[in-house]
Tab-separated table of C-alpha atoms and ligand atoms in Angstrom:
chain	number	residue	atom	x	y	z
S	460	UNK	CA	0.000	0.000	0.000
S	461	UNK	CA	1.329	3.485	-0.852
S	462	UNK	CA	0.485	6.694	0.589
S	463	UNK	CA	-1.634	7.463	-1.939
S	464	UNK	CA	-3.469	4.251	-1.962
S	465	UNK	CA	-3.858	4.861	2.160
S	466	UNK	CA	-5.695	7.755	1.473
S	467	UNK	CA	-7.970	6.960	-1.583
S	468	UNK	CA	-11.826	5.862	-0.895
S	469	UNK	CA	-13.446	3.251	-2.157
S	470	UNK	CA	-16.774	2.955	-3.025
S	471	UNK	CA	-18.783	-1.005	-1.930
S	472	UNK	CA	-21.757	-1.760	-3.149
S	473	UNK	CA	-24.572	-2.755	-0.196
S	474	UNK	CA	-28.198	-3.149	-0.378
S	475	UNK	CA	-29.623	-0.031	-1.795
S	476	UNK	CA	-26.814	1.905	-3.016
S	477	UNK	CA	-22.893	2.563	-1.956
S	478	UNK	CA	-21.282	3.117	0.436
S	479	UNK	CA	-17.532	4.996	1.030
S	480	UNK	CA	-14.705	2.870	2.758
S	481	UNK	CA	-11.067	3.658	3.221
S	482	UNK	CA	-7.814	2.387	5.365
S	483	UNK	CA	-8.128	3.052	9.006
S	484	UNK	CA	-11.832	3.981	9.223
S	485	UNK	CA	-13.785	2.092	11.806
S	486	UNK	CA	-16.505	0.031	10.632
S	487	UNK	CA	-16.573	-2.182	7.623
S	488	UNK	CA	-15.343	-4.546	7.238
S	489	UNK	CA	-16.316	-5.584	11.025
S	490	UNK	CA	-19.011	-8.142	12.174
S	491	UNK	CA	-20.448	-6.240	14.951
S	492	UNK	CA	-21.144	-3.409	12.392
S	493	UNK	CA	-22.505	-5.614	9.870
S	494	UNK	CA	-24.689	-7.459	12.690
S	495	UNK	CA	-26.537	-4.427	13.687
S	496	UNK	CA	-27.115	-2.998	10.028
S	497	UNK	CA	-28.570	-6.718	9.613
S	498	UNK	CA	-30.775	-6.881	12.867
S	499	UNK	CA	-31.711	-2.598	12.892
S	500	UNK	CA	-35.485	-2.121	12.102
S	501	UNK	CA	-35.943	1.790	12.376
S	502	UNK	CA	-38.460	3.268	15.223
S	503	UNK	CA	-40.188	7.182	14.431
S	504	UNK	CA	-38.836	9.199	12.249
S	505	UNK	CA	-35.028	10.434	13.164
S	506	UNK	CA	-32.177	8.634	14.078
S	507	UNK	CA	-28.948	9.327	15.760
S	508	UNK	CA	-25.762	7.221	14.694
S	509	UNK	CA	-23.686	7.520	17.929
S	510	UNK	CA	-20.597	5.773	17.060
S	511	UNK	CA	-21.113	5.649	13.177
S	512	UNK	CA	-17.988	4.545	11.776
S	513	UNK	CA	-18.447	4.753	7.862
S	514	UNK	CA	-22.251	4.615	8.330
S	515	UNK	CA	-23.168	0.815	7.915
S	516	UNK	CA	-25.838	0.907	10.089
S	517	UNK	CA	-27.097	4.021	9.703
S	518	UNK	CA	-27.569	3.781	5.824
S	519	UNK	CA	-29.897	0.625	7.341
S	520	UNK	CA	-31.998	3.060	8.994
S	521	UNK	CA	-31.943	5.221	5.890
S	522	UNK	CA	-33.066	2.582	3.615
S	523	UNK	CA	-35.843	2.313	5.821
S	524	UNK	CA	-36.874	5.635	5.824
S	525	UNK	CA	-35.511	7.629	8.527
S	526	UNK	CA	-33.648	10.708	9.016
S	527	UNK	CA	-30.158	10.226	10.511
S	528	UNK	CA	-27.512	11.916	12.097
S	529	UNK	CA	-24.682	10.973	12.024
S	530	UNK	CA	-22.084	12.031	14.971
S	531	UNK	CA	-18.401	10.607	14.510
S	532	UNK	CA	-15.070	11.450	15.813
S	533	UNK	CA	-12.803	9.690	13.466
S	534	UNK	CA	-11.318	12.203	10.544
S	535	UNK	CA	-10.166	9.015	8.865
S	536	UNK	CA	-14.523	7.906	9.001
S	537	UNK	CA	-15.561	11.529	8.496
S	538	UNK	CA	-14.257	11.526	5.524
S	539	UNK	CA	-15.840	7.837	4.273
S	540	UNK	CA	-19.382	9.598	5.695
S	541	UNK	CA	-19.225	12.680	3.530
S	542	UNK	CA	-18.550	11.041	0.815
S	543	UNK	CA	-21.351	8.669	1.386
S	544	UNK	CA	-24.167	10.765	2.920
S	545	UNK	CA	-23.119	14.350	2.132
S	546	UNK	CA	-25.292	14.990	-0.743
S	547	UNK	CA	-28.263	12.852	1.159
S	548	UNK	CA	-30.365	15.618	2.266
S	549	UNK	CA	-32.110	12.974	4.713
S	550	UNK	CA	-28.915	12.694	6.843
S	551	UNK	CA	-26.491	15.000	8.023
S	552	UNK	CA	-22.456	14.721	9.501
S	553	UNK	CA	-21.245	15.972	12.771
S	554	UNK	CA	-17.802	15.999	14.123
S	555	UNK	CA	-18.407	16.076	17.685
S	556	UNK	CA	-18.044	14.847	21.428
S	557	UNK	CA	-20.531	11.841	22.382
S	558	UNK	CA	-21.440	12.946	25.225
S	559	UNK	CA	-21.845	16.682	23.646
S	560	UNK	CA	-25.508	15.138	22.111
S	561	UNK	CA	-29.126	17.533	21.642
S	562	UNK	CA	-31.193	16.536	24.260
S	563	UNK	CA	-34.494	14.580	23.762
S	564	UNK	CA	-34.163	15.195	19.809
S	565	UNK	CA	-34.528	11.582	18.810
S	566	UNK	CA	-36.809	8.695	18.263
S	567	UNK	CA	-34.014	6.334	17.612
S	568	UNK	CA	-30.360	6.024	19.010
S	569	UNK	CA	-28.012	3.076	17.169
S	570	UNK	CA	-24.788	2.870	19.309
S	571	UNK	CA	-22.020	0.175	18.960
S	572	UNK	CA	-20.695	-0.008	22.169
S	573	UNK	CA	-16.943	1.230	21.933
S	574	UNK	CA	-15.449	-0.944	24.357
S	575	UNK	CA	-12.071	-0.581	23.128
S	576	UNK	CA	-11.802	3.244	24.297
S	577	UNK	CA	-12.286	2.151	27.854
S	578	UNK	CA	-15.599	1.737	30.362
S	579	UNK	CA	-15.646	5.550	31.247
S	580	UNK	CA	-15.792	6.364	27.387
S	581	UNK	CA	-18.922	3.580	27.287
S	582	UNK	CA	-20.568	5.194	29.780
S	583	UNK	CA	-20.090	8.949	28.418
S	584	UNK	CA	-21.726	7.233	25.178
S	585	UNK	CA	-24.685	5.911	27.172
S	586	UNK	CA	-25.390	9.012	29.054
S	587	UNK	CA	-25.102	10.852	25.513
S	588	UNK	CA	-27.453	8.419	24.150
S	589	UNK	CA	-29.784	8.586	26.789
S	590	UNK	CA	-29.852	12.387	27.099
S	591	UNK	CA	-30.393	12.648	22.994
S	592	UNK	CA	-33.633	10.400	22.979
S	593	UNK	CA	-36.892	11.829	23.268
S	594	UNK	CA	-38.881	10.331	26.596
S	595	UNK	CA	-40.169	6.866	25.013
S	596	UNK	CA	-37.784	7.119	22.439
S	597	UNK	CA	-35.414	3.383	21.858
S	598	UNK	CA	-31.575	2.838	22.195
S	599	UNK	CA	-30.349	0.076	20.133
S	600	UNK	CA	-26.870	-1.240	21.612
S	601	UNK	CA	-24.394	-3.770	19.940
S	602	UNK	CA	-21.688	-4.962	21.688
S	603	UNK	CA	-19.610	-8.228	22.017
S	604	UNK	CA	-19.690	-10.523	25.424
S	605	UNK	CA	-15.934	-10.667	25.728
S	606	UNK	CA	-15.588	-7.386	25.257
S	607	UNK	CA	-17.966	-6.306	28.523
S	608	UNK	CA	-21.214	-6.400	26.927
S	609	UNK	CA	-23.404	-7.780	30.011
S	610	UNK	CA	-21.967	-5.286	32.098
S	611	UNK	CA	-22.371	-2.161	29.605
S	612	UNK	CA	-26.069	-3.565	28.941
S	613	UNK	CA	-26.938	-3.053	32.523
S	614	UNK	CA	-25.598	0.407	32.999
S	615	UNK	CA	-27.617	1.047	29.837
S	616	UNK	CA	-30.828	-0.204	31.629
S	617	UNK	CA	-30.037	1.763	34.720
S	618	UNK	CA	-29.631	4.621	32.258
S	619	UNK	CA	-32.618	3.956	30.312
S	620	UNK	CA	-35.092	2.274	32.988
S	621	UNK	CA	-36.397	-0.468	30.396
S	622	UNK	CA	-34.651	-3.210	27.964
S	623	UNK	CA	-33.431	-6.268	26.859
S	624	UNK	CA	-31.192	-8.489	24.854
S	625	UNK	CA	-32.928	-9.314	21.399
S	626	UNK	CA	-30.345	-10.913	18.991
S	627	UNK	CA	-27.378	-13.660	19.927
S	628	UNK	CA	-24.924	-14.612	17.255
S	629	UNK	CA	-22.161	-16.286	18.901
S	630	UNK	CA	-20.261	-14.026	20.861
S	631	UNK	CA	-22.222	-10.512	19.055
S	632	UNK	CA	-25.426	-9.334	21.226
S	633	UNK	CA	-28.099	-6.640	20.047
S	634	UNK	CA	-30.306	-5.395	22.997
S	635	UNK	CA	-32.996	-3.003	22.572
S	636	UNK	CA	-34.003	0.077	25.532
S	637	UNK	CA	-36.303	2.304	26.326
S	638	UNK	CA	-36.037	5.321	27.672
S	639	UNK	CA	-38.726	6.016	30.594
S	640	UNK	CA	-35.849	7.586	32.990
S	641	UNK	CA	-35.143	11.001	32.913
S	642	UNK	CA	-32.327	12.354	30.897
S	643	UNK	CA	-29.374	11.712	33.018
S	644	UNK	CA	-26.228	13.888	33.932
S	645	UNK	CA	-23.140	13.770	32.130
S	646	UNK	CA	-20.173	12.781	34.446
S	647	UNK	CA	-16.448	14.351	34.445
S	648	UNK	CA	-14.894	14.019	31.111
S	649	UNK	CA	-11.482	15.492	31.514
S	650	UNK	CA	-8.589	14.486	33.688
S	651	UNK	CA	-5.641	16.538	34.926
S	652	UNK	CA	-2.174	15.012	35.290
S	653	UNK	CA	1.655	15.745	35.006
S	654	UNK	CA	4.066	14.496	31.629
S	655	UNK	CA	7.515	14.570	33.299
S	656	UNK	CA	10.271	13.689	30.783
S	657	UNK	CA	13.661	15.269	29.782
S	658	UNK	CA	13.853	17.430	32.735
S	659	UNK	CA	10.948	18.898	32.959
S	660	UNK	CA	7.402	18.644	33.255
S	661	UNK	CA	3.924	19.906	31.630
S	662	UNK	CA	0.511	19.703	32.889
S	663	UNK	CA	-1.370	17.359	30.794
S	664	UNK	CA	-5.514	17.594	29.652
S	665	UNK	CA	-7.015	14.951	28.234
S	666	UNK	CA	-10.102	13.910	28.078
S	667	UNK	CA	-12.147	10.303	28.692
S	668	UNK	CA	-11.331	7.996	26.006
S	669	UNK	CA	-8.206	9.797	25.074
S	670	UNK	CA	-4.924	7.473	24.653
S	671	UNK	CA	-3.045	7.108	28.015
S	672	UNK	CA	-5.680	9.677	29.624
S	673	UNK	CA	-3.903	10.358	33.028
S	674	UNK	CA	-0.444	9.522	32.457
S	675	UNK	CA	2.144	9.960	29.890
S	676	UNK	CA	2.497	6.414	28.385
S	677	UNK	CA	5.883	4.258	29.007
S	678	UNK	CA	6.905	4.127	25.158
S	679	UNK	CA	6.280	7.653	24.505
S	680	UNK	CA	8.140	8.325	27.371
S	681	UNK	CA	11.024	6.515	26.104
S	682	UNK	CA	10.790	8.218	22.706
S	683	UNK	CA	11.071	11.052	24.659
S	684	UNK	CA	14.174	9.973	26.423
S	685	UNK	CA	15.650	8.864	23.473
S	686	UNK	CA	15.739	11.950	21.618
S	687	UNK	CA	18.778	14.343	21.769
S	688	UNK	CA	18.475	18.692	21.452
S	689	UNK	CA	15.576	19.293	19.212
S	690	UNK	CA	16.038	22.985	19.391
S	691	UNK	CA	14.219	24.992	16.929
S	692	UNK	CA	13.603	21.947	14.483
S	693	UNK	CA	10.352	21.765	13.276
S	694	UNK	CA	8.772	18.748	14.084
S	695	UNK	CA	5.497	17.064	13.104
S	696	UNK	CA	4.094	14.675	15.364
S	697	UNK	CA	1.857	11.295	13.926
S	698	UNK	CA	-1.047	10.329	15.834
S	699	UNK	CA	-0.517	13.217	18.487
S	700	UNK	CA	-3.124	11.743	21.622
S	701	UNK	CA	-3.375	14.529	24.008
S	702	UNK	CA	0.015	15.748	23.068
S	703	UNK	CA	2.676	13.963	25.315
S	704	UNK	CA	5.435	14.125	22.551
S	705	UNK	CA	4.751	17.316	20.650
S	706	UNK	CA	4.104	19.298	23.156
S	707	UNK	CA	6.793	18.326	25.672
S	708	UNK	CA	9.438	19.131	22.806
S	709	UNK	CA	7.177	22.439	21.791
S	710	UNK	CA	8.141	23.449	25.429
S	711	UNK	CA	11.603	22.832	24.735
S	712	UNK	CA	11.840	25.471	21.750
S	713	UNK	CA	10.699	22.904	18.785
S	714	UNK	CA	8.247	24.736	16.115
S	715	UNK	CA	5.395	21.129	16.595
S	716	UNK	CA	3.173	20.406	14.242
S	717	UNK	CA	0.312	17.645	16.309
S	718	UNK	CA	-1.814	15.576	13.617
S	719	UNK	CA	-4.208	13.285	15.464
S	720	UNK	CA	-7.726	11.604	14.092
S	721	UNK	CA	-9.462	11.180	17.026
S	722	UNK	CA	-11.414	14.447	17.779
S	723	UNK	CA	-10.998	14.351	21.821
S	724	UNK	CA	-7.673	13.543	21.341
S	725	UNK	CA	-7.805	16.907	19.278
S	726	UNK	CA	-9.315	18.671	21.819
S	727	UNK	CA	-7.277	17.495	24.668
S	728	UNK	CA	-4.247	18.622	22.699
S	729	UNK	CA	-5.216	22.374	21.995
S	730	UNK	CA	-6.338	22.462	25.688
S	731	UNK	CA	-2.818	21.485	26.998
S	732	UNK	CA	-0.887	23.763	24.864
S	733	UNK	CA	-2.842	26.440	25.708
S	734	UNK	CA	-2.498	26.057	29.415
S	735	UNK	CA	1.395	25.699	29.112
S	736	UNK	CA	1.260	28.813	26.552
S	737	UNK	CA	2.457	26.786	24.188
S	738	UNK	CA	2.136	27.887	20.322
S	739	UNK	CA	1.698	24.629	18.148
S	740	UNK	CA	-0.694	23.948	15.048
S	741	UNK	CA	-2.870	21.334	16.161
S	742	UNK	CA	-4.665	19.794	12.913
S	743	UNK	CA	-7.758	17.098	12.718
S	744	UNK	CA	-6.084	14.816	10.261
S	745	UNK	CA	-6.163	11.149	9.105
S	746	UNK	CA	-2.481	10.638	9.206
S	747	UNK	CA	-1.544	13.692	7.057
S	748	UNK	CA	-4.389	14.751	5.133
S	749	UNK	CA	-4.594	18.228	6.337
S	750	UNK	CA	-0.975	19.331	5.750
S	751	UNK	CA	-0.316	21.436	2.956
S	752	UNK	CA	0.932	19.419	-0.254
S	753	UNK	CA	4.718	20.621	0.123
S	754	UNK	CA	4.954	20.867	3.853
S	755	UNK	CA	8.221	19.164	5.265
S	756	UNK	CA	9.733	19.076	8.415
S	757	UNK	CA	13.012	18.240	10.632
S	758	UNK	CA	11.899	15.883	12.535
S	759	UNK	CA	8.840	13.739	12.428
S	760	UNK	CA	7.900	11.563	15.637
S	761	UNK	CA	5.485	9.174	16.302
S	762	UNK	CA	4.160	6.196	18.472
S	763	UNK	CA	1.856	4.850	15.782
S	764	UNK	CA	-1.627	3.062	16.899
S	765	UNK	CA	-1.867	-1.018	16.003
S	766	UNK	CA	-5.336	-0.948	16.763
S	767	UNK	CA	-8.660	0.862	14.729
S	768	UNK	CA	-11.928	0.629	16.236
S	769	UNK	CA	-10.177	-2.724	18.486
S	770	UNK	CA	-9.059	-4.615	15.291
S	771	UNK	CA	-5.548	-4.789	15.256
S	772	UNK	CA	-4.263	-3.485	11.998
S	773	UNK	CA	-1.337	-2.112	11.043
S	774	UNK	CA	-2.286	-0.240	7.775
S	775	UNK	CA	-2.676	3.100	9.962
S	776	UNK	CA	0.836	2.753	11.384
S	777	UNK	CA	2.431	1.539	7.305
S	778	UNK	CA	0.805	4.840	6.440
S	779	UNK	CA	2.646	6.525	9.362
S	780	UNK	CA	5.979	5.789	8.070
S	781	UNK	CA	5.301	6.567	4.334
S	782	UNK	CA	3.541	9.918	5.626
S	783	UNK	CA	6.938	10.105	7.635
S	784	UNK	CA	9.028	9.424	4.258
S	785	UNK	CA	7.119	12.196	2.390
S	786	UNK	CA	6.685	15.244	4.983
S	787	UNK	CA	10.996	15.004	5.933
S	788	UNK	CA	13.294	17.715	4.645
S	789	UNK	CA	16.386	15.615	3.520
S	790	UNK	CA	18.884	15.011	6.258
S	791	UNK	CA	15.422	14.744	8.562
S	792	UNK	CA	14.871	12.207	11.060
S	793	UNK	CA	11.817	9.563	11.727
S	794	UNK	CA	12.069	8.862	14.922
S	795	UNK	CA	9.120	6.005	15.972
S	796	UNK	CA	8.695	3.724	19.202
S	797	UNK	CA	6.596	0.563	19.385
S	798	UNK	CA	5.948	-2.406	20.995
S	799	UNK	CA	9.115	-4.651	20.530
S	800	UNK	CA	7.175	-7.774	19.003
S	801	UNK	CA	5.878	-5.467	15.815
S	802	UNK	CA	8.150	-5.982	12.717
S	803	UNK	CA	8.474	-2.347	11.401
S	804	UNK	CA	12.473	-3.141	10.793
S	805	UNK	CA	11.697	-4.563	6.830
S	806	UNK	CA	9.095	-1.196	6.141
S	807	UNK	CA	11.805	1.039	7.326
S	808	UNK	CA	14.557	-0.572	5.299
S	809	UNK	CA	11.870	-0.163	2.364
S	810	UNK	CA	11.279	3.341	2.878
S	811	UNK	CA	14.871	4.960	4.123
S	812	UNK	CA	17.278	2.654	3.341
S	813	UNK	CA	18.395	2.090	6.608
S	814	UNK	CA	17.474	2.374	10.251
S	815	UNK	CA	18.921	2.360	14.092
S	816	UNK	CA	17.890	1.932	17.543
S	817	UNK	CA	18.182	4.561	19.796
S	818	UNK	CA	16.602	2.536	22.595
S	819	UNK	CA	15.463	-0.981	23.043
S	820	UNK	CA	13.914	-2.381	26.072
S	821	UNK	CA	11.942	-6.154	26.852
S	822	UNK	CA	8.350	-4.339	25.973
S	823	UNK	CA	9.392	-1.120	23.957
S	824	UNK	CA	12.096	-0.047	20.901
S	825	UNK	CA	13.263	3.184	19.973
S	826	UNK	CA	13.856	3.265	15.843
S	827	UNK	CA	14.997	6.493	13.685
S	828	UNK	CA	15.706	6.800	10.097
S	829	UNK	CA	17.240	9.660	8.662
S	830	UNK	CA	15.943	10.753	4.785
S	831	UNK	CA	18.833	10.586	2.674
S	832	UNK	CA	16.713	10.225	-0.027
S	833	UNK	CA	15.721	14.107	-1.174
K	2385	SAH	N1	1.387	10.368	20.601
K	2385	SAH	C1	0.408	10.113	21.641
K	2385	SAH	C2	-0.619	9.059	21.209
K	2385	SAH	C3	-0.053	7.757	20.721
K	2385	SAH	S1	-1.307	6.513	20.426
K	2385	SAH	C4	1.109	9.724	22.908
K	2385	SAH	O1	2.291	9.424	22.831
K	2385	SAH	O2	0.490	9.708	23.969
K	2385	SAH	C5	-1.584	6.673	18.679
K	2385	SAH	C6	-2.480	7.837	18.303
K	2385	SAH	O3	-2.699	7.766	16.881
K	2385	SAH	C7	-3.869	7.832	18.945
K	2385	SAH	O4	-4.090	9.059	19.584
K	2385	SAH	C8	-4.818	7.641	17.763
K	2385	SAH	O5	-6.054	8.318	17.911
K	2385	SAH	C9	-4.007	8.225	16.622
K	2385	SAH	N2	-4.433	7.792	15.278
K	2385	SAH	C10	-5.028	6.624	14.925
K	2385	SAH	N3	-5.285	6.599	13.609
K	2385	SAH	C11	-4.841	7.776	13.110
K	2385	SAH	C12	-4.853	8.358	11.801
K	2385	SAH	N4	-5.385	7.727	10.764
K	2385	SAH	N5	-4.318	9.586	11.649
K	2385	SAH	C13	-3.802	10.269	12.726
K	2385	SAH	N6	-3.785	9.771	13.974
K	2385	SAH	C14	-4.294	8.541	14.167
């Protein structure tokens, strides 16, 4: 896969029409998508699609007649929905928090439960479904029973007041609510914390969900480490979280550069470097989509994701190094850390030629590149 090819969309044929896919957007293919698109019978007249990913279940409840919104975080699935939906004038596309939801608006909320982000993130996304649906209105909930589905289900009831589990397909479980509770609160979403790494220290905002909410995470702290004087370089950061690596080297004199997908992440990010002062460009971007064609840099860093919606796929983090390849100024580094078992040795040969570790420990490794090449 080339750069190129990471960013193109592709169009699938379903039931009814198309639909808009692409590398590292949540949702197709995946079986717990595809089992509540299959099981979804629509209820009133509009819909919310709470954790959407490219919009295979919602284009269910479109098919069938409904209005739907469509509320996603993902840059990477935003851009798979607009294609899809944009010119639909039944549905409309939101970039925005889950727990950020109009309240009592809907007849109809579809949520796949997104376990992988954490049980405080499920519960924001319950609370924002509950508060969005009209009194009476349904909450349709997919989830998987080894990924805390049981447990999720009953905070939904508690939520809700009344429900239960309709569909069982091995492991996959639908369950239907209804609301007859008043909306509930929305608890805490952000957390507070300290990123202490080079010598100094930053105060960190991030908010629920967000990658290594609450403490700067052990590999980016090695990165970190690893790293001589950055100076004045100017130095994009890959898959920025909350801002642990960009920021901390922002603070240090660095011109940074944060591209992250995940819209709290985003959030999180402008919220710390604006409480440390700190002046840095902050971009919602699916790896580097929202850089400027020519844009190159000194220094690009990165801890790249393995996982996209819970699936472990490494397409997101191939794109990461190409991205890295293309946005260097020759005589640039790449400088990456990741789990020690994951092979990125033979893709960094392929792209730069050559590569060396700056740091290696049992779970972590510390790899940099420098682009010869331009
Ligand atoms: N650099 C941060 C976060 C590392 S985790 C830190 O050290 O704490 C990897 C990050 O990559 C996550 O925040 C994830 O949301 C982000 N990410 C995943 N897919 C992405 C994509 N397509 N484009 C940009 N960022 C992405």
């Amino acid at each position: 896969m080339t750069l190129q090819q990471y960013h193109q969309l592709k169009s699938i044929p379903v039931v009814g029409g198309q639909l808009y896919v692409k590398a590292g957007a949540r949702g197709y293919p995946d079986p717990l998508f595809s089992f509540l698109a299959n099981h979804i019978r629509a209820q009133g007249e509009h819909a919310l699609d709470l954790n959407p990913g490219v919009g295979v279940a919602g284009l269910a409840l479109l098919q069938q007649g409904m209005r739907v919104d469509f509320l996603e975080t993902s840059r990477a699935a935003l851009r798979c929905l607009e294609a899809s939906f944009g010119p639909n004038p039944r549905a409309t596309i939101q970039r925005g928090l889950v727990w950020e939801t109009p309240i009592e608006h809907y007849d109809q909320v579809v949520l796949v439960l997104p376990s992988h982000r954490g049980g405080q993130y499920v519960e924001l996304s319950l609370q924002g479904a509950a508060r969005a649906l009209k009194p009476g209105g349904t909450l349709w909930i997919a989830g998987d029973k080894h990924a805390g589905f049981d447990r999720y289900f009953k905070w939904a009831r508690a939520l809700l007041g009344t429900g239960e589990i309709t569909v069982r397909d091995g492991g996959l479980r639908l369950a239907v609510l209804t609301k007859t509770l008043p909306s509930p609160e929305i608890s805490d979403t952000w957390t507070g914390f300290e990123i202490a790494a080079r010598g100094h220290s930053l105060v960190g905002s991030a908010l629920a969900g967000v990658f290594s909410a609450g403490e700067l995470d052990p590999a980016s702290q090695m990165l970190l480490e690893a790293l001589g004087d950055v100076g004045g370089a100017s130095v994009l950061d890959l898959g920025a979280g909350y801002g642990a690596i960009g920021l901390m080297l922002a603070a240090e004199g660095a011109t940074a550069t944060l591209c992250e997908d995940d819209w709290p992440s985003v959030l999180s990010a402008q919220t710390t470097a604006k409480l440390a002062g700190l002046d840095v460009q902050v971009l919602h971007c699916d790896v580097d989509d929202m850089l400027e064609g020519g844009m190159c840099y000194d220094m690009v860093v990165a801890n790249p994701p393995f996982h996209v919606g819970g699936q472990v796929i490494l397409e997101v983090a191939r794109a990461f190094v190409l991205a890295a390849r293309t946005r260097l100024k020759r005589g640039g580094r790449f400088v990456l850390v990741a789990n020690a078992f994951l092979a990125y040795e033979p893709l960094l040969r392929e792209c730069f030629g050559s590569y060396r570790y700056l740091q290696q420990s049992q779970r972590y490794k510390v790899l940099e590149c420098v682009n010869f090449r331009r």
